[in-house]
Coordinates of C-alpha atoms in Angstrom, one line a residue:
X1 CA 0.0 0.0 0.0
X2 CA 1.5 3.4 -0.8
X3 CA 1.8 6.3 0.7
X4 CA -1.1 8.2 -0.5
X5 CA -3.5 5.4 -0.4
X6 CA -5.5 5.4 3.0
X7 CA -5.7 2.8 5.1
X8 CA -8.2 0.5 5.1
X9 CA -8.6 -0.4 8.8
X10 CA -9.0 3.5 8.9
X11 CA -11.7 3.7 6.1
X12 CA -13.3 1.2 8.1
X13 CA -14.0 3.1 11.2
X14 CA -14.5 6.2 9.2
X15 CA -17.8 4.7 7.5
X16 CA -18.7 2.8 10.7
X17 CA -18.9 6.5 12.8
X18 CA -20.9 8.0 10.1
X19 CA -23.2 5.1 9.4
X20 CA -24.0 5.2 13.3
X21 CA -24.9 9.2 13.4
X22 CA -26.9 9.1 9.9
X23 CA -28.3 5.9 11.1
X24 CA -29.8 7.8 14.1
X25 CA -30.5 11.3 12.7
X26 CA -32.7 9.1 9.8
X27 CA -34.3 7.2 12.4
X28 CA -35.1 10.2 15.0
X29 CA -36.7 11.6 11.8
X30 CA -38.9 9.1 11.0
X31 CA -39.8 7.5 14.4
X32 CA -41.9 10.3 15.7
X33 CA -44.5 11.0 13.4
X34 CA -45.6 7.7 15.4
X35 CA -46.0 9.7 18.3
X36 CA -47.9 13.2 17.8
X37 CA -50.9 12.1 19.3
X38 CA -49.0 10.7 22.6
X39 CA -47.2 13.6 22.5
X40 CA -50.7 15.6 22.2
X41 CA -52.6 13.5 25.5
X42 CA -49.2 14.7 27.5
X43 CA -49.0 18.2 26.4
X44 CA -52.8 18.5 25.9
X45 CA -52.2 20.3 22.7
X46 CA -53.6 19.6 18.8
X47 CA -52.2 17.7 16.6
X48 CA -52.1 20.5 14.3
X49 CA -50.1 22.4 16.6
X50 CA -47.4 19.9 17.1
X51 CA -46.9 19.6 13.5
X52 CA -44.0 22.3 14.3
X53 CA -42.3 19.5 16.7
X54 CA -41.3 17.8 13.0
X55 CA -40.9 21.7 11.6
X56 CA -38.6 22.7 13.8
X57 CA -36.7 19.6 13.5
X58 CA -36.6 20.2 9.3
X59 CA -36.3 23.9 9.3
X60 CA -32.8 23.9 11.6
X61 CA -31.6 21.3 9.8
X62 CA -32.0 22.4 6.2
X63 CA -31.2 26.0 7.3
X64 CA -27.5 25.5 8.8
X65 CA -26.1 22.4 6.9
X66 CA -24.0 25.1 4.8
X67 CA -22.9 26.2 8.2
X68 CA -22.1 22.9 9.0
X69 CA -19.9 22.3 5.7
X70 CA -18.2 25.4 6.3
X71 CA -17.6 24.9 9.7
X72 CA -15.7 21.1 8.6
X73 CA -13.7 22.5 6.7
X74 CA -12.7 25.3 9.4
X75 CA -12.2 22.9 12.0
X76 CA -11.8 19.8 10.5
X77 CA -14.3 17.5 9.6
X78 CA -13.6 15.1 12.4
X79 CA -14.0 17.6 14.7
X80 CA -17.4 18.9 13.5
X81 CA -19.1 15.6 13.2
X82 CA -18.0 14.4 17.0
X83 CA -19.7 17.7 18.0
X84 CA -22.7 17.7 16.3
X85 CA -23.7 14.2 17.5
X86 CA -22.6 15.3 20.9
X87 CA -25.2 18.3 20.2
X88 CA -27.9 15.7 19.1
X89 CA -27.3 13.3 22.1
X90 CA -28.1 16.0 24.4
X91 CA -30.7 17.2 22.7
X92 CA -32.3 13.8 22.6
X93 CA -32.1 13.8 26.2
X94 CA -33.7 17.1 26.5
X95 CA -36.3 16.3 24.2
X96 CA -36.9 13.1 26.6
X97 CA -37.3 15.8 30.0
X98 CA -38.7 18.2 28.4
X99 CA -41.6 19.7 30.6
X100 CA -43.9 21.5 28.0
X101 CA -44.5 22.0 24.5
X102 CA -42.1 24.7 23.5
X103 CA -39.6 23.1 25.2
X104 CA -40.0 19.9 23.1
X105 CA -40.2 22.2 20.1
X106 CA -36.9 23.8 21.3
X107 CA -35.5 20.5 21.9
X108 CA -36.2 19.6 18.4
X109 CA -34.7 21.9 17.0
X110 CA -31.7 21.4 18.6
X111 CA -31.5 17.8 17.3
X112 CA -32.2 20.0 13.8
X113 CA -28.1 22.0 14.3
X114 CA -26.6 18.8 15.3
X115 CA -28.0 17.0 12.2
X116 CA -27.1 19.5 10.2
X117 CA -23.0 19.6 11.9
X118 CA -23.0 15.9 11.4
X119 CA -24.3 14.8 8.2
X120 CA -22.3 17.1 5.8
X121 CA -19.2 16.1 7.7
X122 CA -20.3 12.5 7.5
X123 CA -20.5 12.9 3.9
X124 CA -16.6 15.0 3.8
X125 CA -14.8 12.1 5.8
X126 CA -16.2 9.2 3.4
X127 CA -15.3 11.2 0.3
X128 CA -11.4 11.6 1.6
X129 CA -11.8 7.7 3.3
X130 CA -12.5 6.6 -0.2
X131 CA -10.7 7.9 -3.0
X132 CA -11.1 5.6 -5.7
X133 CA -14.9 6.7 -7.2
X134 CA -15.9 3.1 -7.3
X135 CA -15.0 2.7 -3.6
X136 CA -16.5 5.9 -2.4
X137 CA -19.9 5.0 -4.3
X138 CA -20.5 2.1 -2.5
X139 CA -19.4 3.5 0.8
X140 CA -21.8 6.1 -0.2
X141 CA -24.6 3.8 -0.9
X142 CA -23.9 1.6 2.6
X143 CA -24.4 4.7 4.1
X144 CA -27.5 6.4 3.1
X145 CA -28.8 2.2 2.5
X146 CA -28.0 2.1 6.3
X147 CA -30.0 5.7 6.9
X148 CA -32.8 4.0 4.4
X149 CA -32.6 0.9 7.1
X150 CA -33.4 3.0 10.0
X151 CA -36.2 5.2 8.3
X152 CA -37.8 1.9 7.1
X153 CA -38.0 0.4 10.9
X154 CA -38.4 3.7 12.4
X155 CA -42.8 3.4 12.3
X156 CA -42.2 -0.2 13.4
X157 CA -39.7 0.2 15.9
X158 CA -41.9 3.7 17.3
X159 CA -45.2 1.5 17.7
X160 CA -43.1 -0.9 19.8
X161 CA -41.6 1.7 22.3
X162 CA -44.4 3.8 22.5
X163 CA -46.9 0.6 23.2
X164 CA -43.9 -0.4 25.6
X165 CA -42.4 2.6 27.5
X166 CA -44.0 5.6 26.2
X167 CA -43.5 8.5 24.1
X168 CA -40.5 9.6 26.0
X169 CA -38.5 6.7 25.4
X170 CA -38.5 7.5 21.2
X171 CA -35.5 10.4 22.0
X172 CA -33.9 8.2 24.9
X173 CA -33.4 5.1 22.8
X174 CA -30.9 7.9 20.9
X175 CA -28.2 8.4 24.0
X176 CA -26.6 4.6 24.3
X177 CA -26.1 4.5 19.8
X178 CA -25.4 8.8 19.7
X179 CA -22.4 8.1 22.8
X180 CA -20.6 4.4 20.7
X181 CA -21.0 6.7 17.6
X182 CA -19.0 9.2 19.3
X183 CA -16.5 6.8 20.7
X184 CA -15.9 6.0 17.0
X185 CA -15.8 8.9 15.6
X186 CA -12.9 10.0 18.2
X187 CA -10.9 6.9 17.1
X188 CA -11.1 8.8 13.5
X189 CA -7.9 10.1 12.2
X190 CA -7.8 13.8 12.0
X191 CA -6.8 15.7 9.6
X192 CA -5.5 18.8 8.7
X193 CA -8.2 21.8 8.7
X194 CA -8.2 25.2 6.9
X195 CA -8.4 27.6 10.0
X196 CA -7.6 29.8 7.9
X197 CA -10.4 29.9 6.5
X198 CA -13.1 32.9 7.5
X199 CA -16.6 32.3 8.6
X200 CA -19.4 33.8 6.3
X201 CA -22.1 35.4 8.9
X202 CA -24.0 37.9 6.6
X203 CA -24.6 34.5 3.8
X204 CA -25.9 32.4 6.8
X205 CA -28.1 35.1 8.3
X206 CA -29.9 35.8 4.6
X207 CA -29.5 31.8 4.0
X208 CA -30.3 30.4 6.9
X209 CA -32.1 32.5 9.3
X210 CA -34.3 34.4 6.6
X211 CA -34.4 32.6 3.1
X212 CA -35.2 29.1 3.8
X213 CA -36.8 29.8 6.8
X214 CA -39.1 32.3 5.5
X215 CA -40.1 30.4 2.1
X216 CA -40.8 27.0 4.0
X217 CA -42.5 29.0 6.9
X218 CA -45.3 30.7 4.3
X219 CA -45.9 27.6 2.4
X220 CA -46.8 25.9 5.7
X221 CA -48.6 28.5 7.1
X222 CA -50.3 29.5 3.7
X223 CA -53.6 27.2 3.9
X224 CA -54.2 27.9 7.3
X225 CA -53.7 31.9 7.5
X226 CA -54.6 32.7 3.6
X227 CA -52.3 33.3 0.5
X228 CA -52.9 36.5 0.6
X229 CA -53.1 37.7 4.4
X230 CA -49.9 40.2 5.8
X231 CA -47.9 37.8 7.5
X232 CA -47.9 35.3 4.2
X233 CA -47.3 38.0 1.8
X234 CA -44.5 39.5 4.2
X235 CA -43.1 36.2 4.5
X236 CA -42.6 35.8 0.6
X237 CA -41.4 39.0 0.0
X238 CA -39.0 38.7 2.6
X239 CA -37.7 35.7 1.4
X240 CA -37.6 36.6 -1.8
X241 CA -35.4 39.8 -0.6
X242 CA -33.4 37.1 0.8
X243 CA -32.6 35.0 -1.8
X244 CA -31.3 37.9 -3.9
X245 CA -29.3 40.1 -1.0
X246 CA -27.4 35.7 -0.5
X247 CA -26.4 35.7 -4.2
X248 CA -25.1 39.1 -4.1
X249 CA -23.4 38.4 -0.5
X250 CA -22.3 35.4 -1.8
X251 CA -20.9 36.6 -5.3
X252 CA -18.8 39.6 -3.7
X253 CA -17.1 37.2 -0.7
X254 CA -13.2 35.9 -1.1
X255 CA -14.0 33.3 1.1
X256 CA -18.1 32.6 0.4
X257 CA -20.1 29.5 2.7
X258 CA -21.8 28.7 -0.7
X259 CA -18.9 29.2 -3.6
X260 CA -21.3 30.0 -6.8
X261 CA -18.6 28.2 -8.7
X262 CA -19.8 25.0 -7.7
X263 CA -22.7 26.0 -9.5
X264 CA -21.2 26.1 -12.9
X265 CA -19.8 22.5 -13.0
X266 CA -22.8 20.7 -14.7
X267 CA -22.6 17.6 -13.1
X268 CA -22.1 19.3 -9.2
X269 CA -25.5 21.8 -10.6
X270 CA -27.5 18.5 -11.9
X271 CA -26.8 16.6 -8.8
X272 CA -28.2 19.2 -6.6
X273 CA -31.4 19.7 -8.6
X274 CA -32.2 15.8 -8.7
X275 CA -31.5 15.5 -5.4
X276 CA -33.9 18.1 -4.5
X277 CA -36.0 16.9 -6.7
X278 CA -36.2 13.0 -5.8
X279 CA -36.8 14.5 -1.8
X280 CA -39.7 16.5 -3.0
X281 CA -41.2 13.8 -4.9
X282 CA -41.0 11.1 -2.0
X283 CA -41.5 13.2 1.0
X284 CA -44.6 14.9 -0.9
X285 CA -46.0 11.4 -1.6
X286 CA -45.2 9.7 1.6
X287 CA -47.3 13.1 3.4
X288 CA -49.9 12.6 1.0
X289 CA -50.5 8.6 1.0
X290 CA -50.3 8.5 4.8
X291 CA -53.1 11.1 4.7
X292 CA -54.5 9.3 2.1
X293 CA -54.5 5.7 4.1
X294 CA -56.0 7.4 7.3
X295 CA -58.5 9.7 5.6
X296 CA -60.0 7.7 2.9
X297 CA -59.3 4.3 3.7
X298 CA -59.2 4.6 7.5
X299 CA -56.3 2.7 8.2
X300 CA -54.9 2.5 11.7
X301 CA -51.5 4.1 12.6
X302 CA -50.1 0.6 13.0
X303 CA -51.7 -0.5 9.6
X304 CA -50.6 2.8 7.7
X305 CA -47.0 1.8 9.1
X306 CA -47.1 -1.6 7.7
X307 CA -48.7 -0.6 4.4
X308 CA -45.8 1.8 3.7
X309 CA -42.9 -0.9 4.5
X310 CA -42.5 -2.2 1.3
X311 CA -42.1 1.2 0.1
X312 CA -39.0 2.7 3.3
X313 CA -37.7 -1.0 2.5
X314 CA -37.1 -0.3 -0.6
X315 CA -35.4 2.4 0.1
X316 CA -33.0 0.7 1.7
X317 CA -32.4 -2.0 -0.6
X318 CA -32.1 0.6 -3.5
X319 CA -29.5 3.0 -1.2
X320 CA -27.1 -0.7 -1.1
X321 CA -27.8 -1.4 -4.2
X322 CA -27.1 1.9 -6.1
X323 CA -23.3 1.5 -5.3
X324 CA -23.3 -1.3 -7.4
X325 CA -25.6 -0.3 -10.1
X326 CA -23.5 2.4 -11.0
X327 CA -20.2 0.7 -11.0
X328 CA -21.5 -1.3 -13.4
X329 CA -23.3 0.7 -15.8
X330 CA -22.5 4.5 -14.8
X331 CA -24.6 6.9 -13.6
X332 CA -26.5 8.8 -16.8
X333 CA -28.8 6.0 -17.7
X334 CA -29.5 4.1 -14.2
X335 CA -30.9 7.8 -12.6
X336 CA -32.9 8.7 -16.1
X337 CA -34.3 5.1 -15.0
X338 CA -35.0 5.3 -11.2
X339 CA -36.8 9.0 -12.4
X340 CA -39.1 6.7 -14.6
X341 CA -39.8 4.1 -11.6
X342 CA -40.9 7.3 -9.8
X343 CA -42.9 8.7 -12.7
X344 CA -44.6 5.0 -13.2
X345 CA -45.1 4.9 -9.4
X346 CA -47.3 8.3 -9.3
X347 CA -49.2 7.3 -12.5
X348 CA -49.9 3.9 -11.1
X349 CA -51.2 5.6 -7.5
X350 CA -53.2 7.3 -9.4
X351 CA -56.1 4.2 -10.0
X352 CA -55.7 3.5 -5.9
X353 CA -58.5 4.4 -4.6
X354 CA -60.7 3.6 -1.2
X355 CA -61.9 0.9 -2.0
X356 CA -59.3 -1.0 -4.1
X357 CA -57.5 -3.9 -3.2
X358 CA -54.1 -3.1 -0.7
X359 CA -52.2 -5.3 -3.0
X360 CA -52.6 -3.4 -6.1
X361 CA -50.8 -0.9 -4.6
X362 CA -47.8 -2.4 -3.3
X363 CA -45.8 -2.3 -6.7
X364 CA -45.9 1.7 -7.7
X365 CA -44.5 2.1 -3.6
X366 CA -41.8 -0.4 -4.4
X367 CA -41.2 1.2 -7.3
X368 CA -41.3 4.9 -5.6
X369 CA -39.5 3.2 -2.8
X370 CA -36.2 2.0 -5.0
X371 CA -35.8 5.0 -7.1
X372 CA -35.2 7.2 -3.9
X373 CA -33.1 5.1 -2.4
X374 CA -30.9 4.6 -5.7
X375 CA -30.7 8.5 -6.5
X376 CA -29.7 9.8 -3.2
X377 CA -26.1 7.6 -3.7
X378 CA -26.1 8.1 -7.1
X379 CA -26.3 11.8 -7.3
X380 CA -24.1 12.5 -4.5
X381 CA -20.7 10.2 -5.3
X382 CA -20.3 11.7 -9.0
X383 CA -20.7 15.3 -7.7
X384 CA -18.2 15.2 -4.7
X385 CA -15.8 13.4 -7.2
X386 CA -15.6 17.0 -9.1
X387 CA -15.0 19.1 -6.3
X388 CA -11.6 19.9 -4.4
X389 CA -11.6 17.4 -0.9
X390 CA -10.5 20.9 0.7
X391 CA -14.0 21.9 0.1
X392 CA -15.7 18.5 0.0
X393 CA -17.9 19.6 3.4
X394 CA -19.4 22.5 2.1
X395 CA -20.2 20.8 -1.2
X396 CA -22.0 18.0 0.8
X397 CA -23.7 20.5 2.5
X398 CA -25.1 22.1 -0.6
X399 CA -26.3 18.8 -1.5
X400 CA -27.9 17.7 1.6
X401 CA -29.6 21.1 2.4
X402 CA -31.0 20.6 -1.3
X403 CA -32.2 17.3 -0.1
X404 CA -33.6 18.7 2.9
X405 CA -35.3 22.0 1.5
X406 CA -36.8 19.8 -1.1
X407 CA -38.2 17.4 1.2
X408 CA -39.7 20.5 3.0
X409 CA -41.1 22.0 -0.3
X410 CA -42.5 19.1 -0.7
X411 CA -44.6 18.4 2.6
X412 CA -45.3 22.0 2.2
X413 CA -46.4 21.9 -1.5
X414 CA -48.5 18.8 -1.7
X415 CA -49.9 19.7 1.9
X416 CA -51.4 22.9 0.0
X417 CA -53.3 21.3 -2.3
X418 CA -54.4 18.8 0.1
X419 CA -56.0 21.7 2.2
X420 CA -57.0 23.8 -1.0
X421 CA -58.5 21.4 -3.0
X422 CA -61.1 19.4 -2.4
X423 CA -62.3 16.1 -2.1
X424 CA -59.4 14.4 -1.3
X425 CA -59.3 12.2 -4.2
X426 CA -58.7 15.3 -6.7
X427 CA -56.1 16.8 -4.2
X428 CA -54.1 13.7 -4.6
X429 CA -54.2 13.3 -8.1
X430 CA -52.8 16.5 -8.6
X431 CA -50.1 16.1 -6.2
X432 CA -49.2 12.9 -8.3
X433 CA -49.6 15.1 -11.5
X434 CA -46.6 17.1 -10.2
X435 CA -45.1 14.5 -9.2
X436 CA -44.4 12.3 -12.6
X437 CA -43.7 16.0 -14.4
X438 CA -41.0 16.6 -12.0
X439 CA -39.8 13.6 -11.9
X440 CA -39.8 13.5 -16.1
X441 CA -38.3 17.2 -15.5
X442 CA -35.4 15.6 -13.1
X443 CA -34.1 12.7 -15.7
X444 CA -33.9 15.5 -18.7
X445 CA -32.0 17.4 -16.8
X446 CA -29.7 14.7 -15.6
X447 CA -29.6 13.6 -18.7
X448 CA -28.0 16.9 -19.9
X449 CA -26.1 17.5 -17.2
X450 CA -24.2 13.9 -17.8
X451 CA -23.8 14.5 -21.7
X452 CA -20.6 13.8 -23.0
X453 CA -18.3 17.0 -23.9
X454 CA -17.4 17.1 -27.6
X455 CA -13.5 16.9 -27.7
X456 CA -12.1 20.1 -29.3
X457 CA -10.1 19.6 -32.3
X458 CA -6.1 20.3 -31.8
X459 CA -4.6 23.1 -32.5
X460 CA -3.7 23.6 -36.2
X461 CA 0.1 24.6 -37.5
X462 CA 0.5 28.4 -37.6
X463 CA 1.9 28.8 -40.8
X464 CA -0.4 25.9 -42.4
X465 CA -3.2 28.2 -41.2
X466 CA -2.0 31.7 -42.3
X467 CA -1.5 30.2 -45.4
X468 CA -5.0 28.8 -45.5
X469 CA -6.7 32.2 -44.9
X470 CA -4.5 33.7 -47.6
X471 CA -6.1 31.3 -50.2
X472 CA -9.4 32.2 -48.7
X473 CA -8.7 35.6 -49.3
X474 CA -7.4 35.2 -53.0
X475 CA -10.5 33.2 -53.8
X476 CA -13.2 35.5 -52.6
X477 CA -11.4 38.9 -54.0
X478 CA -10.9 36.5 -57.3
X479 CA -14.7 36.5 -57.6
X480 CA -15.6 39.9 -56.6
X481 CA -13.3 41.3 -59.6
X482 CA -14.2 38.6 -61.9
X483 CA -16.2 40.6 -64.3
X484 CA -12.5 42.9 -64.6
X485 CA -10.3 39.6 -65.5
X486 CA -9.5 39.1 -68.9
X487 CA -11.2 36.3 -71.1
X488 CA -8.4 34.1 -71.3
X489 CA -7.9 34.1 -67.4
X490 CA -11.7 33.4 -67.4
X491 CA -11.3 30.0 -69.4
X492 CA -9.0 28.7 -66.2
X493 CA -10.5 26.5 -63.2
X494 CA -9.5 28.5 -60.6
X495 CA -9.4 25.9 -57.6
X496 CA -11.7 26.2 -54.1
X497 CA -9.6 26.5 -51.0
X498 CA -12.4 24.7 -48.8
X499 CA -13.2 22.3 -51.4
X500 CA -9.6 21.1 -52.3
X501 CA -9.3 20.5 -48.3
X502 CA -12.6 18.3 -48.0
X503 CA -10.9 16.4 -51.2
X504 CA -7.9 16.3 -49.4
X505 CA -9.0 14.7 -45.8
X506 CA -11.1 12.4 -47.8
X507 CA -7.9 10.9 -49.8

């Protein structure tokens, strides 16, 4: 093994750490939906109002994983990602104590900043771990497959503990996994940090604190306080306002928390829009068809969990599988595929209705299941492959906070026109509607983004091509004075540059 090569034993421990913390931030994510109404009997609150228990959760961690990049590659992605689970251990505790609502809420979003430290440096350490691009794409895929495990169980595994111990013991079930993860992450080499490096405050105060915020905040708040009420039209425009004052931040910065040159690499600018789209597609459908299960078919929470397994176990099985896939047959037309199996998924969904057989639909959620769990991998190995390791943690951050403001848009989106539009039955199909275009809108693009350059031709002999342009020249002023030559010179064949060079590469 040389020198630069890293070792294996090493690589090891890096991808067991980080499978242990995205393991638990996935599972935290999904296992408490289970638990809202619990949650509600304790608190005495509506379920409506502890929808922001899963908000503030969503909104803290899409908002500050740039932050969280930035701050790996400050202080060293090692570094980062021990804290941030240390953050989300504790505030899985506090979430377990916590004496009121707000406090829960605060809790939450606590878990929210360590997620967000955590998973962009998760995603930093594997891609310096694993070099070789076929190595780091299936480290990759074990990664997000083990993250697809633990979102798959997570409705399962919430019924248990909930039936068994109570709400309380959904965040305390985190503190004996969150404190071996950090054992392993300290046993992670370190490596050498950029402290130089200066920290962008006014890009995450319009980022995080005011664009993302602000746009996911009015499209949740929308249905219930009116599209066109003060605080929704406020909201907009102040997100709007904060879009445009990041670019501009961003644009002017040496040292930006989002470099805008990412942004013109095609392959780093398609991976981020299919990620975002594939979260908006199966978050969006996974809110709708769990409303759609307990609504109009009047499933119980227990049966709702079971009917979606085959779809979360897909999800793992296509995360493990994607690794594979693409080191066998690339990336371009394996993701135009998965963004068909989510297309054929809606359009199937869209005959289900409350009183049609479970089984029929059981294949379009396989089929929705695999393709997320095969694009995540598959869009986020190639794009990290592009980009300098020195500023691998803030490109995974730009990816993941895609995935994450996606999923939100999502929720957000297709929870409008569930409370917009009724009956349920037309909501729905127009949710699925948007769903197969943007899904047919995400494999065009990826498509695009993964075309093959044209090689340029090399560069020609100097004198060969002065000498070319000087036929040119003699040619054309030859026939603009042609009616002035004399007859005899008339009589003569005068030859065509271009011609006699297309007669020559053909000899």
């Amino acid at each position: 093994m040389t020198a630069a090569e890293p070792d294996r034993a090493a690589a090891r421990r890096v991808l067991a750490a980080t499978c242990v913390s995205y393991t638990l931030v996935l599972l935290d994510a999904s296992i408490v939906n289970v638990a809202l109404t619990d949650i509600a009997h304790t608190f005495g609150g509506r379920v409506a109002g502890l929808q922001w228990i899963v908000n503030a959760y969503t909104l803290a961690f899409a908002s500050l994983l740039l932050t969280g990049g930035t701050l790996g590659d400050r202080l060293g992605d090692r570094t980062v990602h021990v804290a941030g689970l240390a953050v989300f251990v504790a505030a899985s505790a506090l979430c377990g104590i916590a004496p009121t609502l707000p406090a829960l809420a605060v809790a939450r979003a606590l878990q929210g900043v360590g997620s967000a430290m955590l998973v962009p440096c998760s995603l930093a350490l594997i891609n310096r771990a694993f070099p070789a691009p076929a190595a780091r794409a299936s480290a990759i895929s074990l990664w997000m497959g083990c993250g697809g495990i633990a979102m798959a169980s997570g409705p399962l595994i919430g019924g248990l503990l909930v039936d068994l111990f109570g709400w309380r013991s959904l965040f305390f079930v985190n503190l004996p996994f969150g404190l071996a993860g950090i054992w392993l992450g300290r046993t992670v080499v370190r490596a050498a940090a950029d402290a130089s490096r200066q920290f962008d405050w006014a890009g995450q105060a319009a980022a995080a604190a005011v664009a993302i915020a602000a746009l996911i905040g009015t499209l949740i708040e929308g249905p219930s306080l009116g599209w066109r009420s003060a605080p929704i039209v406020g909201g907009a425009a102040t997100s709007v306002a904060a879009w445009i004052a990041f670019v501009a931040i961003e644009a002017r910065r040496r040292e930006p928390m989002l470099p805008l040159a990412f942004f013109r690499n095609r392959l780093f600018a398609g991976s981020t829009f299919v990620s975002m789209a594939s979260a908006f597609v199966f978050y969006g459908l996974l809110f709708v068809l769990s409303l759609f299960y307990r609504q109009v078919r009047g499933a119980s929470p227990l049966d709702t969990g079971l009917a979606f397994l085959p779809m979360t176990a897909m999800v793992a099985l296509g995360g493990l599988c994607s690794g594979r896939i693409v080191a066998r047959f690339g990336t371009r037309g394996p993701m135009c595929s998965a963004f068909g199996l989510y297309a054929a998924g809606a359009l199937d969904m869209t005959g289900i209705g409350a009183t049609t057989p479970a089984w029929l639909a059981v294949a379009p959620m396989l089929a929705i299941g695999f393709a997320s769990g095969f694009i995540s991998p598959a869009a986020t190995s190639p794009a990290l492959g592009t980009i300098d390791r020195h500023r691998a943690g803030v490109a995974a951050a730009a990816l993941n906070a895609a995935r994450q403001s996606g999923s939100a848009l999502g929720v957000a989106i297709f929870g409008a026109c569930i409370a917009t539009l009724q009956p349920f039955s037309v909501a729905m199909r127009v949710a699925l509607v948007m769903a197969i275009a943007l899904s047919a809108l995400a494999a065009v693009s990826w498509r695009l983004a993964t075309r093959p350059r044209t090689c340029r031709r090399p560069p020609r002999d100097a004198s060969a091509f002065r000498g070319r342009q000087r036929a040119h020249a003699t040619y054309i002023a030859t026939l603009t004075n042609w009616h002035r030559l004399p007859a005899s010179t008339k009589r003569c064949q005068i030859p065509c540059p271009w011609r006699m060079r297309s007669s020559l590469m053909k000899k």
